[in-house]
Amino acid sequence: MREKPVDALTLEDAAEELAALAGEIAHHDNLYYQNDAPEIDDAAYDALRQRNLAIEARFPELQRADTPSQTVGAGVSEKFGKITHSVPMLSLDNAFSDEDVADFARRVRRFLKLSDDAPLAITAEPKIDGLSLSLRYEKGKLVSAATRGDGSVGEDVTANARVVDDIPHALTGDAPDIFEVRGEVYMSHADFAALNAGRTEAGLPLFANPRNAAAGSLRQLDPAVTRARPLRFFAYAWGEASAVPGQTQSEVVEAIGRFGFPVNDLMRRFDTIEGLIGHYHHIELIRAELGYDIDGVVYKVDSLALQKRLGFVSRFPRWAIAHKFAAEKAMTVLRAIEIQVGRTGALTPVAKLDPVTVGGVVVSNATLHNEDYIKGIGQGGAILREGRDIRVGDTVIVQRAGDVIPQVLDIVAERRPADAEPFAFPTTCPACGSHAVREDGEVVTRCTGGLICPAQAVERLRHFVSRNALDIEGLGDKQVEFFFEQTDPSLRIASPADIFTLEKRQASSLTRLENFDGFGARSVKNLFDAINARRRPSFSRFLYALGIRHVGETNARRLARHYLRFDDLRAAAEAAEPPVERKDRGNEEWQALNAVDGIGAIVAGAVVEFFHEAHNREAVDALLREVRPEEEIPPVADTASPVSGRTIVFTGALERMSRHEAKAMAEEFGAKSVDSVSRKTDLVVAGPGAGSKLKKAQELGIEVIDEDAWFKLIGR
Ligand code: IVH
């Protein structure tokens, strides 16, 4: 999967790989930093990190809370000097509901022994999603700037703060002798987008969101880099002050504005909880139009005298609280619905959105799950969104929760353009043009062009050569990917037939396989020998190798045993016409296919679907020019076998055969092999370590034998 170009990853692939990379990189960090015992070299480690960055750049919405891109090894802060805050920089307690806010006000009143109707003014202002900074002014001049760090000691970023336009070098007006202004460094949406656009052009890794961009830009060793980044600043608090310019929070913030700082114009003062909550909802409503990220609303007791009395609990002031926005949702416009084809052929609709920040991350892709979801139908036919469907052009609500792939939740009906059309789910695969089908009772639509579909190719090829399929030694996962990625026509393997023409194509080529890393003259010869040894596979292996949906080994064996020759099965499947309507029974070939022992309509349908797809027929034809499946030998007459017609369970460790082989053998002798013991079981073959199945067999009085007895029984 790693070798798949980032551009070719689907949303699901990307989420899966980011999760794996987070774990792997943490593992290597641990080995390197804690154990001093790295398992991989620096280049391989860097490659993992680069890959993580590249995937995050393409899918910023998938950035994980534990992403390695935000943990920059050990001791970044070492590169900056340290500044001890003269007044600690505190954090805020969180409220998540109106009830939490009412509790906060009650706590404040109780602490201050204020009655329920005594006046209590509280301010409300946006909680800016950036990084906090403390700016120290002495005699009106900026002398130092520090990040929050751990609250007591921060990093010295003075030189960088000086190149941020919003931060004055000298305060205007009658500022106190010593005054520390505190606030948030952030980046606007527009500046963030422009910065990333420039980085795309320069081939640099992208920032996942404005907060990361702001933090990365401020914490630069070279202030020239910071200067080139459009950082902004909002002041909302203060630290040490030789004199405090006001009696209330709002007065001091106003004064800070007069000193030359940008202050947020959405700060208001209220006397009631209802007022606070009303403002919270107002801010939430206009959130998307603010042009910068906020993640909630901060409430602060306005009176500084009361703030002083209230004081702190651990790292939080008792006089303030952050009311966080609920589930991370945002509104944007759905521009297109793209269909991605997964490795197993599932067609997933993905919403292409006008980029929107959802909980601090820019989202431009979101999943639409499947055809029904778009229509407003949920699991088991449940009605979603009161039945509203989703159309291109709709204004949609997007939700992102933690590491989960963002999804389109709902639409805003009033904003639907008059010409918006219901989405027509494709009936062909966008990756290969093959027919795409949705089986009865399924929600997923799948591509039927398994053998030729580029989205599924690698997975299909891997299956084709795997142990229980054609079992080609020397063609492991890595090699399959290697051959698939080659552009030279003498090397590329894109479909099963290509495996068997490789040697011929190489014979007349100047691009020699033996010159590639990992191949030598000997291994190339071994590979060709292994391939040639599989030109006469058994019918059932061959059929299984084709990777037809629902045709696993057992069904492949059932079909092979019934039709005996691959060509006969194929002819039957091509001629079969499944019922179109319910009352209809399908044609004779269809009924015959359904009548094969153990084969029902679902499997039969998948087989027919496969052979009705022209692309598959071509791929099979190409393959049959190279490979000839053996004719199946009719099973030994049932009565001749002592186990025929009996139901057998294999359990415990088998020493002379794999579980797999055991089942095949049982079937060969006309028995049925199942996985669990029940009253219907006739015989249990138990190896060492057999547990609950053996116990159950004994309880039910079922005959139990060991492996040797089994071989004796079938006469081998
Ligand atoms: S007041 C003693 N006001 O949120 C209280 N903080 O989660 C000091 N923040 O560390 C903070 N906007 O970085 C305050 N309007 C605002 C804020 C704000 C953003 C940040 C700040 C703080 C964090 C706490």
XYZ file of C-alpha atoms and ligand atoms in Angstrom, residues 90-92 94 125-132 148 183-184 236-237 295 298 300 312 317 319-320 322, ligand 1:
49
model
C -3.320 30.150 32.569
C -5.614 27.912 30.669
C -9.410 27.842 30.659
C -14.421 24.171 29.341
C -15.966 36.964 23.181
C -14.732 34.528 20.537
C -12.135 31.983 21.535
C -9.480 32.394 18.871
C -7.871 29.186 17.622
C -4.211 30.127 17.432
C -1.388 30.145 19.928
C -1.110 32.447 22.886
C 2.877 30.035 26.706
C -3.452 37.400 23.209
C -3.540 35.006 20.318
C -7.637 39.788 25.032
C -5.765 39.711 28.343
C -13.366 27.124 18.618
C -14.934 32.748 26.340
C -15.210 36.325 31.826
C -7.725 30.337 40.552
C -9.234 31.046 36.707
C -13.770 33.832 36.830
C -13.632 32.574 33.246
C -14.558 28.568 27.517
S -8.436 34.301 28.219
C -6.669 33.469 32.301
N -9.586 34.802 25.942
O -7.565 29.710 24.886
C -7.378 33.342 31.019
N -8.092 33.001 26.069
O -8.046 27.215 26.303
C -6.501 33.573 29.871
N -7.769 31.840 23.916
O -4.564 29.672 26.671
C -7.111 33.256 28.606
N -9.095 33.126 22.750
O -4.544 30.689 24.307
C -8.747 34.021 26.604
N -10.622 35.408 23.966
C -9.800 34.613 24.642
C -9.127 33.562 24.018
C -8.284 32.764 24.755
C -8.270 32.106 22.714
C -6.867 30.734 24.213
C -5.678 31.051 25.062
C -5.800 30.148 26.257
C -6.644 29.047 25.730
C -7.358 28.299 26.821
